[in-house]
XYZ file of C-alpha atoms in Angstrom:
302
model
C 0.000 0.000 0.000
C 1.395 3.446 -0.967
C 1.938 5.772 2.010
C 0.923 8.841 -0.078
C -2.194 7.610 -1.849
C -3.354 4.788 0.475
C -3.945 2.595 -2.578
C -3.217 -1.129 -2.234
C -0.878 -2.327 -4.965
C -2.173 -5.523 -6.526
C 0.124 -8.189 -7.901
C -0.082 -8.566 -11.677
C -2.418 -11.357 -12.793
C -0.835 -14.736 -13.441
C -0.790 -16.082 -16.955
C -3.650 -18.393 -17.843
C -3.004 -21.969 -16.737
C -0.328 -21.066 -14.155
C -2.409 -22.353 -11.233
C -3.116 -25.615 -13.040
C 0.585 -25.985 -13.782
C 1.396 -25.738 -10.090
C -1.272 -28.314 -9.237
C 0.117 -30.714 -11.826
C 3.664 -30.274 -10.589
C 3.117 -33.060 -8.032
C 4.789 -33.462 -4.662
C 8.200 -32.119 -3.881
C 11.063 -34.209 -5.286
C 12.583 -36.807 -3.004
C 16.153 -36.324 -1.763
C 18.824 -37.569 -4.141
C 21.348 -39.141 -1.764
C 20.872 -42.523 -0.131
C 21.327 -41.108 3.374
C 18.760 -38.359 2.891
C 16.275 -40.802 1.348
C 16.682 -43.131 4.338
C 16.177 -40.232 6.751
C 13.064 -39.141 4.836
C 11.661 -42.690 4.877
C 12.264 -43.023 8.633
C 10.547 -39.692 9.192
C 7.548 -40.900 7.174
C 7.388 -44.125 9.183
C 7.431 -42.126 12.404
C 4.566 -39.888 11.194
C 2.334 -42.905 10.516
C 3.385 -44.711 13.711
C 2.782 -41.600 15.818
C -0.704 -41.199 14.336
C -1.584 -44.790 15.263
C -0.232 -44.473 18.804
C -1.999 -41.153 19.448
C -5.277 -42.594 18.202
C -4.926 -45.452 20.681
C -4.159 -42.998 23.486
C -7.381 -41.158 22.679
C -9.308 -44.443 22.451
C -7.902 -46.697 25.204
C -10.875 -49.035 24.879
C -9.144 -50.584 21.857
C -6.171 -51.530 24.042
C -8.477 -52.878 26.744
C -10.276 -55.006 24.166
C -6.993 -56.573 23.072
C -5.975 -57.294 26.664
C -9.338 -58.659 27.775
C -8.861 -62.248 26.570
C -5.269 -62.695 27.865
C -6.094 -61.090 31.215
C -9.173 -63.266 31.676
C -7.114 -66.311 30.691
C -4.480 -65.445 33.299
C -7.139 -65.182 35.996
C -9.182 -68.222 34.953
C -6.432 -70.690 34.038
C -3.744 -69.391 36.358
C -5.792 -68.727 39.473
C -9.101 -70.580 39.251
C -8.211 -73.734 37.317
C -4.456 -73.746 37.923
C -4.483 -76.605 40.431
C -6.784 -78.747 38.264
C -4.676 -78.277 35.139
C -1.520 -78.818 37.151
C -2.874 -82.118 38.473
C -3.728 -83.211 34.923
C -0.136 -82.460 33.921
C 1.274 -84.186 36.985
C 2.450 -80.897 38.481
C 1.292 -78.395 41.069
C -0.578 -75.178 40.445
C 2.575 -73.050 40.698
C 4.347 -75.272 38.164
C 1.406 -74.939 35.807
C 1.562 -71.148 36.068
C 5.225 -71.307 35.065
C 4.063 -73.297 32.028
C 1.006 -71.136 31.329
C 2.253 -67.557 31.448
C 4.686 -67.708 28.494
C 1.838 -69.131 26.427
C -0.417 -66.256 27.448
C 2.311 -63.760 26.585
C 2.327 -65.201 23.070
C -1.478 -65.118 22.902
C -1.379 -61.424 23.823
C 0.871 -60.819 20.832
C -1.372 -62.870 18.544
C -4.668 -61.273 19.541
C -3.326 -57.827 18.664
C -4.004 -58.756 15.041
C -7.633 -57.740 15.541
C -6.909 -54.040 16.098
C -4.454 -54.044 13.200
C -6.876 -55.570 10.704
C -9.797 -53.375 11.753
C -7.635 -50.233 11.790
C -6.243 -50.785 8.298
C -9.683 -51.675 6.907
C -11.153 -48.505 8.439
C -8.359 -46.368 6.972
C -8.928 -47.841 3.515
C -12.694 -47.293 3.644
C -12.358 -43.800 5.103
C -9.948 -42.690 2.388
C -7.071 -42.123 4.816
C -4.745 -44.338 2.793
C -5.615 -42.505 -0.435
C -5.020 -39.112 1.174
C -1.657 -40.188 2.545
C -0.601 -41.479 -0.860
C -1.116 -37.996 -2.328
C 1.511 -36.616 0.063
C 5.262 -36.646 -0.651
C 5.556 -39.751 1.494
C 7.233 -43.101 0.989
C 4.573 -45.693 0.007
C 6.242 -48.249 2.255
C 5.862 -45.938 5.252
C 2.077 -46.285 5.159
C 2.326 -49.956 6.101
C 5.649 -50.059 7.939
C 4.568 -47.228 10.233
C 1.543 -49.231 11.327
C 3.718 -52.279 12.047
C 6.164 -50.188 14.094
C 3.293 -48.700 16.100
C 1.886 -52.170 16.781
C 5.208 -53.345 18.209
C 5.480 -50.235 20.399
C 1.953 -50.794 21.712
C 2.768 -54.473 22.283
C 5.486 -53.455 24.750
C 2.802 -51.868 26.938
C 0.456 -54.836 26.543
C 3.213 -57.288 27.413
C 4.205 -55.275 30.464
C 0.624 -55.326 31.772
C 0.194 -59.088 31.323
C 3.631 -59.802 32.820
C 2.809 -57.614 35.797
C -0.432 -59.500 36.361
C 1.433 -62.785 36.089
C 3.946 -61.611 38.683
C 1.083 -60.797 41.044
C -0.101 -64.401 40.686
C 3.355 -65.727 41.512
C 5.019 -66.099 38.112
C 8.687 -65.168 37.797
C 11.552 -65.926 35.474
C 14.446 -68.048 36.691
C 17.045 -67.290 34.045
C 19.396 -64.379 33.509
C 18.363 -60.852 32.605
C 19.835 -61.317 29.144
C 17.727 -64.426 28.588
C 14.608 -62.556 29.722
C 15.355 -59.717 27.293
C 15.817 -62.280 24.509
C 12.457 -63.839 25.403
C 10.747 -60.452 25.170
C 12.461 -59.903 21.827
C 11.032 -63.164 20.488
C 7.554 -62.180 21.658
C 7.809 -58.792 19.940
C 9.041 -60.497 16.765
C 5.913 -62.645 16.901
C 3.804 -59.496 17.287
C 5.507 -57.974 14.258
C 4.636 -61.069 12.225
C 0.986 -60.955 13.283
C 0.938 -57.226 12.594
C 1.860 -57.808 8.951
C -0.764 -60.549 8.711
C -3.302 -58.047 10.040
C -2.132 -55.357 7.609
C -2.544 -57.733 4.674
C -5.994 -58.848 5.842
C -7.046 -55.233 6.389
C -6.180 -54.434 2.776
C -8.032 -57.501 1.492
C -11.326 -57.334 3.406
C -14.246 -55.158 2.351
C -14.404 -53.158 5.581
C -14.045 -53.145 9.385
C -17.141 -55.319 9.825
C -15.644 -58.088 7.707
C -12.345 -57.695 9.564
C -14.086 -58.477 12.853
C -15.428 -61.713 11.384
C -12.000 -62.805 10.177
C -10.597 -62.162 13.652
C -12.762 -65.024 14.921
C -10.589 -67.392 12.867
C -7.520 -66.393 14.878
C -8.931 -67.784 18.112
C -8.852 -71.518 17.218
C -5.473 -71.060 15.515
C -4.082 -69.543 18.713
C -5.571 -72.291 20.861
C -4.198 -75.164 18.741
C -0.700 -74.533 20.032
C 1.494 -75.323 23.012
C 0.045 -72.363 24.900
C -2.541 -73.312 27.535
C -2.299 -77.111 27.554
C 0.636 -79.326 26.521
C 0.416 -80.923 23.098
C 0.804 -84.314 24.811
C -2.728 -83.945 26.213
C -4.177 -83.360 22.732
C -5.207 -86.082 20.267
C -2.184 -87.340 18.358
C -3.004 -85.676 15.027
C -3.939 -82.390 16.702
C -0.803 -82.399 18.840
C 1.353 -82.832 15.727
C -0.326 -79.818 14.102
C 0.011 -77.789 17.292
C 3.744 -78.436 17.523
C 4.301 -76.881 14.079
C 2.176 -73.848 14.861
C 4.432 -70.738 14.761
C 3.015 -69.799 18.163
C 4.306 -73.047 19.659
C 7.884 -72.406 18.568
C 7.882 -68.999 20.238
C 6.210 -70.305 23.398
C 8.641 -73.220 23.775
C 11.659 -70.956 23.249
C 10.317 -68.293 25.626
C 9.628 -70.871 28.343
C 13.185 -72.089 28.052
C 14.634 -68.560 28.176
C 12.536 -67.706 31.227
C 13.934 -70.798 32.944
C 10.719 -72.822 33.000
C 11.935 -75.410 30.497
C 10.577 -75.974 27.021
C 8.128 -78.624 28.197
C 8.326 -82.373 28.614
C 5.773 -82.877 25.842
C 8.210 -81.597 23.196
C 11.413 -82.967 24.715
C 13.335 -84.955 22.130
C 11.221 -83.759 19.190
C 12.699 -81.788 16.290
C 10.523 -78.795 17.148
C 11.583 -78.902 20.768
C 15.276 -79.153 19.912
C 15.127 -76.291 17.388
C 12.500 -74.079 19.027
C 14.770 -71.017 19.181
C 15.624 -71.295 15.495
C 11.953 -71.702 14.564
C 10.954 -68.794 16.834
C 13.190 -66.581 14.693
C 12.540 -68.182 11.299
C 8.729 -68.278 11.453
C 8.235 -64.533 12.148
C 10.913 -63.593 9.606
C 9.238 -65.675 6.899
C 5.784 -64.304 7.728
C 7.016 -60.692 7.689
C 8.737 -61.085 4.311
C 5.802 -62.818 2.610
C 3.011 -60.677 4.075
C 4.843 -57.375 3.567
C 5.422 -58.133 -0.118
C 1.793 -59.165 -0.633
C 0.529 -56.135 1.316
C 2.552 -53.695 -0.795
C 1.247 -55.259 -3.991
C -2.296 -55.036 -2.688
C -1.800 -51.392 -1.725
C -0.521 -50.619 -5.227
C -3.637 -52.214 -6.741
C -5.956 -50.251 -4.461
C -4.422 -46.968 -5.602
C -5.064 -47.606 -9.306
């Protein structure tokens, strides 16, 4: 505005089509160097992970829903029916709790798949995924950020269930390093189930369908060396349960916590190589499901 005349000076009009040219220019170019691209990708992953974590903080009922089944199982099987199950196994109630709790830790990791599947399905239906893809953001960050958030949330869930187990008398008998390794295996299992949930969330028609598919996880989680030993199952079912990825993690975690892998798997190939399988199964699941999920995401954006 001119001080003498008080007239506002207007910018000259843009040439015709200039605004459209800016709109068609697309997002800002990605950094050229490998280091800057990696830093950008990590920043994108953190943005998506932070969004997921903050949403859970605002809606803690989702976390409570995930913890409900494991917490009830700890109370029912560990406190109410612990002596009966221990007698069936030829052990006392305290010995059964040493057997039970690592299995319930693994179940806590597995049941988190429900929130993952429903969350991804809701984001797809609500257009959140499409809006994020229009931003100058790494496509992989959309899925990887969710998986990272799930693992971070799983740390809290695992701490709650472990604390409840300690109240009931459970404790580890190994070294601190072995306990940390056991927690690492459990979080690796959660990462694997997170990618399964991400893939399912991209495949289903919506959150309602995702809730129905979650019902299929329950029998899969039960047919494992989690709550009862495979030796007490029918022969054919026990053989299937031993090769369940959950069983490998549970057997390895029991051993690392100092409770022993379990007499029912002693001498079997699965029992002898439980630690190897507890690493290999999640790694295989993550690789396969992440590749399939990225392909599915690319198809949805067409």
